[in-house]
PDB file of C-alpha atoms in Angstrom:
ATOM      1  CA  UNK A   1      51.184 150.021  45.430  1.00  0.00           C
ATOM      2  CA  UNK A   2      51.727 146.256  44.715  1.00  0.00           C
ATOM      3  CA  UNK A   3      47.960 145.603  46.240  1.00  0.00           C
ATOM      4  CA  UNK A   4      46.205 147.491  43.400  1.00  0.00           C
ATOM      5  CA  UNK A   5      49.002 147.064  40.576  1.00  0.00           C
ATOM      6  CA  UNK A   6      51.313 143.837  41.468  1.00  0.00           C
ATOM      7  CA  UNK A   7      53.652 143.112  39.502  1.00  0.00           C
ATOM      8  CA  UNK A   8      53.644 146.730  37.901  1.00  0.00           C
ATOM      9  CA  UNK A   9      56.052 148.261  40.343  1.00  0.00           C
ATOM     10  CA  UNK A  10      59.586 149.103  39.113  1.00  0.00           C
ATOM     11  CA  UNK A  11      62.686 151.109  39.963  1.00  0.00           C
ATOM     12  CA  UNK A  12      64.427 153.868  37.397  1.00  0.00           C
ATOM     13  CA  UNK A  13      68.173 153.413  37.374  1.00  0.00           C
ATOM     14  CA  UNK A  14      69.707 156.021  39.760  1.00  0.00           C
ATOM     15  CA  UNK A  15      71.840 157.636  37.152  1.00  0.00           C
ATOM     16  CA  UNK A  16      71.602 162.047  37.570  1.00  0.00           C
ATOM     17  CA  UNK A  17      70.528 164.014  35.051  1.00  0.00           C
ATOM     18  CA  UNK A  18      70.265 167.744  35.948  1.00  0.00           C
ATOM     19  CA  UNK A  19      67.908 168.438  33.589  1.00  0.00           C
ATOM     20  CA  UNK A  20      65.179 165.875  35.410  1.00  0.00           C
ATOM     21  CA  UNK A  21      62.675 167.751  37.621  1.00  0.00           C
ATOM     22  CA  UNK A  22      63.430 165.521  40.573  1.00  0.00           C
ATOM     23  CA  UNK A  23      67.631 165.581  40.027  1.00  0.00           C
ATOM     24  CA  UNK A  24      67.237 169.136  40.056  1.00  0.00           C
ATOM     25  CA  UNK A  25      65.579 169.785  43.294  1.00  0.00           C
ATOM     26  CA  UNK A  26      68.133 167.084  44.425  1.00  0.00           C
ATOM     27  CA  UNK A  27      71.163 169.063  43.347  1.00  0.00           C
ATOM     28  CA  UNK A  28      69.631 172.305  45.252  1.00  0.00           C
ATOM     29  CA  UNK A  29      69.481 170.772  48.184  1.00  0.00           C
ATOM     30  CA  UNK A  30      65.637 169.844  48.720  1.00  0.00           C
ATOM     31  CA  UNK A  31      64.793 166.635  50.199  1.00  0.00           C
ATOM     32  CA  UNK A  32      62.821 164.677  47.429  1.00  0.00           C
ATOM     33  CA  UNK A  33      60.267 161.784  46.918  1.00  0.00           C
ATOM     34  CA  UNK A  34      59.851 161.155  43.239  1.00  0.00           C
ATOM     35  CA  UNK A  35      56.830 159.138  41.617  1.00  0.00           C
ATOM     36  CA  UNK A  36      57.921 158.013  38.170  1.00  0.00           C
ATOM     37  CA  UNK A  37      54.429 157.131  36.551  1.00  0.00           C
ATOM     38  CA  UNK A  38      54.378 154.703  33.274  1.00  0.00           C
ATOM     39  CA  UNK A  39      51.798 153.846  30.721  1.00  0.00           C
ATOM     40  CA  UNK A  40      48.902 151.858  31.030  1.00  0.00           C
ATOM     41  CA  UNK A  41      47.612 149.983  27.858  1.00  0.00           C
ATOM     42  CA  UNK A  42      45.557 152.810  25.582  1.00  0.00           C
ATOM     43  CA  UNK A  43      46.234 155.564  28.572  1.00  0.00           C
ATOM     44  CA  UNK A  44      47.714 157.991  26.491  1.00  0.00           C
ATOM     45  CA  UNK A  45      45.266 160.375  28.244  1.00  0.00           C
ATOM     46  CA  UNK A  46      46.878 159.139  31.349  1.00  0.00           C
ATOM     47  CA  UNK A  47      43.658 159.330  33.281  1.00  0.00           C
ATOM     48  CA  UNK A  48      44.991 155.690  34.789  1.00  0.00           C
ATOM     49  CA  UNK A  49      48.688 157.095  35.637  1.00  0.00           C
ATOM     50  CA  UNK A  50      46.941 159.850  37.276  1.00  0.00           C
ATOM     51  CA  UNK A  51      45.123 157.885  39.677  1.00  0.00           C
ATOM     52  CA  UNK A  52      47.808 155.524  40.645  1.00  0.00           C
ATOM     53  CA  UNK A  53      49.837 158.447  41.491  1.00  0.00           C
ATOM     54  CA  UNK A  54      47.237 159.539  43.592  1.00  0.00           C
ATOM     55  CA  UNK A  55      47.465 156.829  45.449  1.00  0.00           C
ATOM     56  CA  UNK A  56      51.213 156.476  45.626  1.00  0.00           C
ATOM     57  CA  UNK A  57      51.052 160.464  46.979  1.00  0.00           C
ATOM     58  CA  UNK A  58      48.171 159.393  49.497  1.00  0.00           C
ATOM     59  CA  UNK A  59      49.927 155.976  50.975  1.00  0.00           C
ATOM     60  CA  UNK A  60      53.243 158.308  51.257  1.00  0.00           C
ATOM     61  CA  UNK A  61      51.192 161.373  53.080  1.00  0.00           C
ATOM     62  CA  UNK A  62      50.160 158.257  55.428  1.00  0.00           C
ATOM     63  CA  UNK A  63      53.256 156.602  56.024  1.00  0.00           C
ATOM     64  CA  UNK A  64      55.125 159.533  56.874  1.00  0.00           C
ATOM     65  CA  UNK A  65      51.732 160.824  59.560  1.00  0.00           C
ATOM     66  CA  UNK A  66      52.524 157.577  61.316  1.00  0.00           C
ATOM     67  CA  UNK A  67      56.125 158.343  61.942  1.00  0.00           C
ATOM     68  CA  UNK A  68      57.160 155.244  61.093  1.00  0.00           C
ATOM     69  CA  UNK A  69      60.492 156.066  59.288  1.00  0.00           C
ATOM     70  CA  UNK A  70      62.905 153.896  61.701  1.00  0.00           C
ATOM     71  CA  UNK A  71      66.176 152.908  60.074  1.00  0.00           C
ATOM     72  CA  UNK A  72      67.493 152.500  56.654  1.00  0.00           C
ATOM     73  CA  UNK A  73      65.664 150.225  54.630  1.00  0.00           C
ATOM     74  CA  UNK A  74      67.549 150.376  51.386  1.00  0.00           C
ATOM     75  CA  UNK A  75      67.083 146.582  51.221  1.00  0.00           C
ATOM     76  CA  UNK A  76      63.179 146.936  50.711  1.00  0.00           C
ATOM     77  CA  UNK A  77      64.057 149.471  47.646  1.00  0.00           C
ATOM     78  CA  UNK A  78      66.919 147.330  46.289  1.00  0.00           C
ATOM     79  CA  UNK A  79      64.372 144.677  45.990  1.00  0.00           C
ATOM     80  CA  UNK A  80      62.148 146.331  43.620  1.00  0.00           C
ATOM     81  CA  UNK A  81      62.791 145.090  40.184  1.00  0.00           C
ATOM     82  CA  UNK A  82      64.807 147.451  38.228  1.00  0.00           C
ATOM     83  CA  UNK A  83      62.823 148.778  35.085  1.00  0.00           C
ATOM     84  CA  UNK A  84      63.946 147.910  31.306  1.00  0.00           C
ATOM     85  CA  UNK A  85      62.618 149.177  28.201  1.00  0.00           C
ATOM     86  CA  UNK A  86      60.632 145.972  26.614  1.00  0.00           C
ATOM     87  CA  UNK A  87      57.479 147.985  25.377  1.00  0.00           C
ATOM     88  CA  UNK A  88      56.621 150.008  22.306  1.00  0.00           C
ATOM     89  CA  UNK A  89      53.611 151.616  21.308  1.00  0.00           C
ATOM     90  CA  UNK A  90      53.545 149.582  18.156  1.00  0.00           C
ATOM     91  CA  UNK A  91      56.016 146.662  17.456  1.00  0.00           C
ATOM     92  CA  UNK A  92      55.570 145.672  13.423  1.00  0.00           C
ATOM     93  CA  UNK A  93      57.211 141.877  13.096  1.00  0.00           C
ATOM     94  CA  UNK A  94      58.205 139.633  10.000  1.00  0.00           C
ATOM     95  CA  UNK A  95      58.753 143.283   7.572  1.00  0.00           C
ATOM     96  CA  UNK A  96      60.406 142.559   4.471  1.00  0.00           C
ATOM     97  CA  UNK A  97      63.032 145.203   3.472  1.00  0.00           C
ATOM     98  CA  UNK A  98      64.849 145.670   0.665  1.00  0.00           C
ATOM     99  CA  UNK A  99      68.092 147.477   1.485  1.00  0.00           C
ATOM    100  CA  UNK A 100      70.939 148.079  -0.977  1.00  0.00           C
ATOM    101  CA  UNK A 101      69.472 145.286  -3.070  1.00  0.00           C
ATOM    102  CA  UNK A 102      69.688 142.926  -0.817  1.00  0.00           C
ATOM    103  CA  UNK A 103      66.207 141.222   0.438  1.00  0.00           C
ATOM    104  CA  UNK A 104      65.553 140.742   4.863  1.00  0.00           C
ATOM    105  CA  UNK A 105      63.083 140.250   7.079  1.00  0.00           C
ATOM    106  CA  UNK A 106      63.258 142.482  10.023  1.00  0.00           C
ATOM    107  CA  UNK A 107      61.152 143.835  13.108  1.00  0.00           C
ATOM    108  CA  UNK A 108      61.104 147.630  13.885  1.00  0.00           C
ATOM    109  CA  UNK A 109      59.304 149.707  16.948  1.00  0.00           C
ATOM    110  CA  UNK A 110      57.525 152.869  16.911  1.00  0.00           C
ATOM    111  CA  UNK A 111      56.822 154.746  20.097  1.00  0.00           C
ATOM    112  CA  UNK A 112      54.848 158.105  20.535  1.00  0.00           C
ATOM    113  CA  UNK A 113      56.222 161.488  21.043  1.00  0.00           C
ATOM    114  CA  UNK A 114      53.642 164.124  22.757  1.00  0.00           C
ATOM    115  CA  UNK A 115      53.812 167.138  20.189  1.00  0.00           C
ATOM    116  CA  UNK A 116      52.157 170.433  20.777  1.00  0.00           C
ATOM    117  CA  UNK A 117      50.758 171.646  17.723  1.00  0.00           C
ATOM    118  CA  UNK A 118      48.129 174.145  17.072  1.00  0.00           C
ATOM    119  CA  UNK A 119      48.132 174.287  21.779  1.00  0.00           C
ATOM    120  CA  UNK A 120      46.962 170.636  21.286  1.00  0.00           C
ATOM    121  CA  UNK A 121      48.480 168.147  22.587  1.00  0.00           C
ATOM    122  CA  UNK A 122      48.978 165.166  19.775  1.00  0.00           C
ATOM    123  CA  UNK A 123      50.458 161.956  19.677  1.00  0.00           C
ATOM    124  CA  UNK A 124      52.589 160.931  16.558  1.00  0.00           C
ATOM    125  CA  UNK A 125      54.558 157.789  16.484  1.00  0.00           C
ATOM    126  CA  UNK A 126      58.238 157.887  14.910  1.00  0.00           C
ATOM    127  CA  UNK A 127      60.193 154.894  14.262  1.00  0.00           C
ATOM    128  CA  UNK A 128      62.423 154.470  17.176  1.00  0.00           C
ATOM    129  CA  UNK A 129      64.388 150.510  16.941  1.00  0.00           C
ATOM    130  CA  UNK A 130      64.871 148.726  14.373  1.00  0.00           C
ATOM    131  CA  UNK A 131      66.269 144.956  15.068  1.00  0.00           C
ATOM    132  CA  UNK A 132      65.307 141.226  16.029  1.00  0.00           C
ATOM    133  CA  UNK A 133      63.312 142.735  18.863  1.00  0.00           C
ATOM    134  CA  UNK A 134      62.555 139.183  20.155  1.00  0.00           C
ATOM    135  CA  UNK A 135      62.654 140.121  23.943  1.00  0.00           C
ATOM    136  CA  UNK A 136      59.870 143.248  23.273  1.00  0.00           C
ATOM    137  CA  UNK A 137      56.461 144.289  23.259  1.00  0.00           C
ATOM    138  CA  UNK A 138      54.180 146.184  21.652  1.00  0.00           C
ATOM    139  CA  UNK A 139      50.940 147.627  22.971  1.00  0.00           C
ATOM    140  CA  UNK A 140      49.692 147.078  19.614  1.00  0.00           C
ATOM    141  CA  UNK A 141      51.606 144.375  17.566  1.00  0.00           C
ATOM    142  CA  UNK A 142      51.312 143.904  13.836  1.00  0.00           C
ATOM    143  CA  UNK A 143      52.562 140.446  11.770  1.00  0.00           C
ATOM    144  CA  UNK A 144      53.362 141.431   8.226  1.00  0.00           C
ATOM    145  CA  UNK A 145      54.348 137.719   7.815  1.00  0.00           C
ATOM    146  CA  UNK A 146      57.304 138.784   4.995  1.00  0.00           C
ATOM    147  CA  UNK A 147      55.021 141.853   3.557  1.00  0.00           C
ATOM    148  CA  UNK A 148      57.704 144.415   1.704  1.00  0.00           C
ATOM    149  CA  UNK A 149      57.550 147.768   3.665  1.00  0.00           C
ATOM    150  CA  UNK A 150      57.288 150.901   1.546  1.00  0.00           C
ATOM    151  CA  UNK A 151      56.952 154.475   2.656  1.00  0.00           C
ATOM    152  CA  UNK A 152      56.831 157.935   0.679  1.00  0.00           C
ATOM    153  CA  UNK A 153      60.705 157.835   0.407  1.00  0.00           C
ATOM    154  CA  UNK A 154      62.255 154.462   0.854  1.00  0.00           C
ATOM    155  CA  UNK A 155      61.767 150.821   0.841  1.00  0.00           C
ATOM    156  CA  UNK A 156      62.753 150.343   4.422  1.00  0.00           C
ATOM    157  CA  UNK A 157      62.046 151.684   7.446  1.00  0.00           C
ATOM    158  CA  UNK A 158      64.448 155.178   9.160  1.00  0.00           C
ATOM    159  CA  UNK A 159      65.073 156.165  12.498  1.00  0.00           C
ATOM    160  CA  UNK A 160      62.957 158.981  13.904  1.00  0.00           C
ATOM    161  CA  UNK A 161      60.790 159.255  10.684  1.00  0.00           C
ATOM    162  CA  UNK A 162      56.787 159.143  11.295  1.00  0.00           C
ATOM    163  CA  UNK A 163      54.942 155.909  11.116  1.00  0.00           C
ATOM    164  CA  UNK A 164      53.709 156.283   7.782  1.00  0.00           C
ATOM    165  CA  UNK A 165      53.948 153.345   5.383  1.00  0.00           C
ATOM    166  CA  UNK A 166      52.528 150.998   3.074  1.00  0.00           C
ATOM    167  CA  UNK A 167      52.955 147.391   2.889  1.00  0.00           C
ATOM    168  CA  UNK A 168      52.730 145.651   0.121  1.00  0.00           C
ATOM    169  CA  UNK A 169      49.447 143.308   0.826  1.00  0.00           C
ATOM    170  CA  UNK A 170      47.727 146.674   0.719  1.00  0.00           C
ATOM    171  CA  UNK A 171      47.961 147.546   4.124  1.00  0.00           C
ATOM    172  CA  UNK A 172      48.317 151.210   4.769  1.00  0.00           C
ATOM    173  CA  UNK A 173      49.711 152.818   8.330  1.00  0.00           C
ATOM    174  CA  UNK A 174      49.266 156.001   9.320  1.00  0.00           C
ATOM    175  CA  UNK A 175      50.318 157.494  12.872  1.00  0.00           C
ATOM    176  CA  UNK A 176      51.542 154.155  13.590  1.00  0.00           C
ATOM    177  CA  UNK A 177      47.875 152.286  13.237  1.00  0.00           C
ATOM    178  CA  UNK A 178      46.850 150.327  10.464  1.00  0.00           C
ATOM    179  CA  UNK A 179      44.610 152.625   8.242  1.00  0.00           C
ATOM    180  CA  UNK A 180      40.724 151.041   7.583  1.00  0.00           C
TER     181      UNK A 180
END
């Protein structure tokens, strides 16, 4: 996979969790190849994730044909880079908040949760970190440059509430997007 997507490729940690499709067939005793597939910038159809699995599922079907499954080669799989969370859907930077009376500047994250509603699929974004966030990304990024954050309730922004707020240079988000 590194020839059509270098640099893309990462491992999961290896920690078990029962209530993970490939864990489960694990823990009943069926041998198991799993595919973990990302995001792609603006994929959120996945149509991009799709194909790239396809090909993952394609070079495997062909690797194991050729019988060429010699040894233990836990060294090549130790050597792929093991994934950390450093992207968001939306990264806001530079927020002003004003929190018990006290004025900061802060950075928060939103990330999209697939909700069915209505049998459609939608994706709303939910404030998810809320910190220096220096190390991070966002697939969009937005630089209030000391704007004061507002939303329907508070003057600051809440774990797990919907991006949905106002800042105070008349910029309005909804869904996590800046509203035109």
């Amino acid at each position: 996979m590194q020839r059509y997507i270098p640099g893309q490729i990462g491992r999961f940690d290896d920690s078990f969790n029962i209530n993970c499709i490939g864990d489960t067939f694990q823990h009943l005793g069926v041998p198991t190849v799993l595919f973990e597939a990302g995001h792609f910038s603006n994929d959120y159809h996945r149509e991009e994730t799709r194909k790239y699995v396809f090909y993952a599922l394609v070079s495997s079907f062909e690797i194991i044909s050729e019988n060429d499954l010699v040894g233990n080669r836990f060294d090549k799989y130790l050597s792929i880079p093991q994934n950390k969370v450093v992207f968001y859907d939306f990264l806001y930077k530079n927020i002003k908040i004003n929190y018990d009376g006290i004025e900061i500047i802060t950075n928060f994250a939103a990330q999209y949760k697939e909700e069915l509603i209505d049998n459609q699929i939608c994706f709303n974004a939910y404030i998810v970190h809320i910190s220096d966030l220096d190390n991070y990304f966002g697939h969009f990024e937005y630089d209030a440059k000391g704007a004061i954050y507002q939303d329907e309730n508070d003057n600051f922004p809440k774990l797990n509430r919907k991006a949905d707020f106002y800042l105070d240079n008349n910029v309005q988000f909804v869904n996590g997007k800046v509203k035109r």
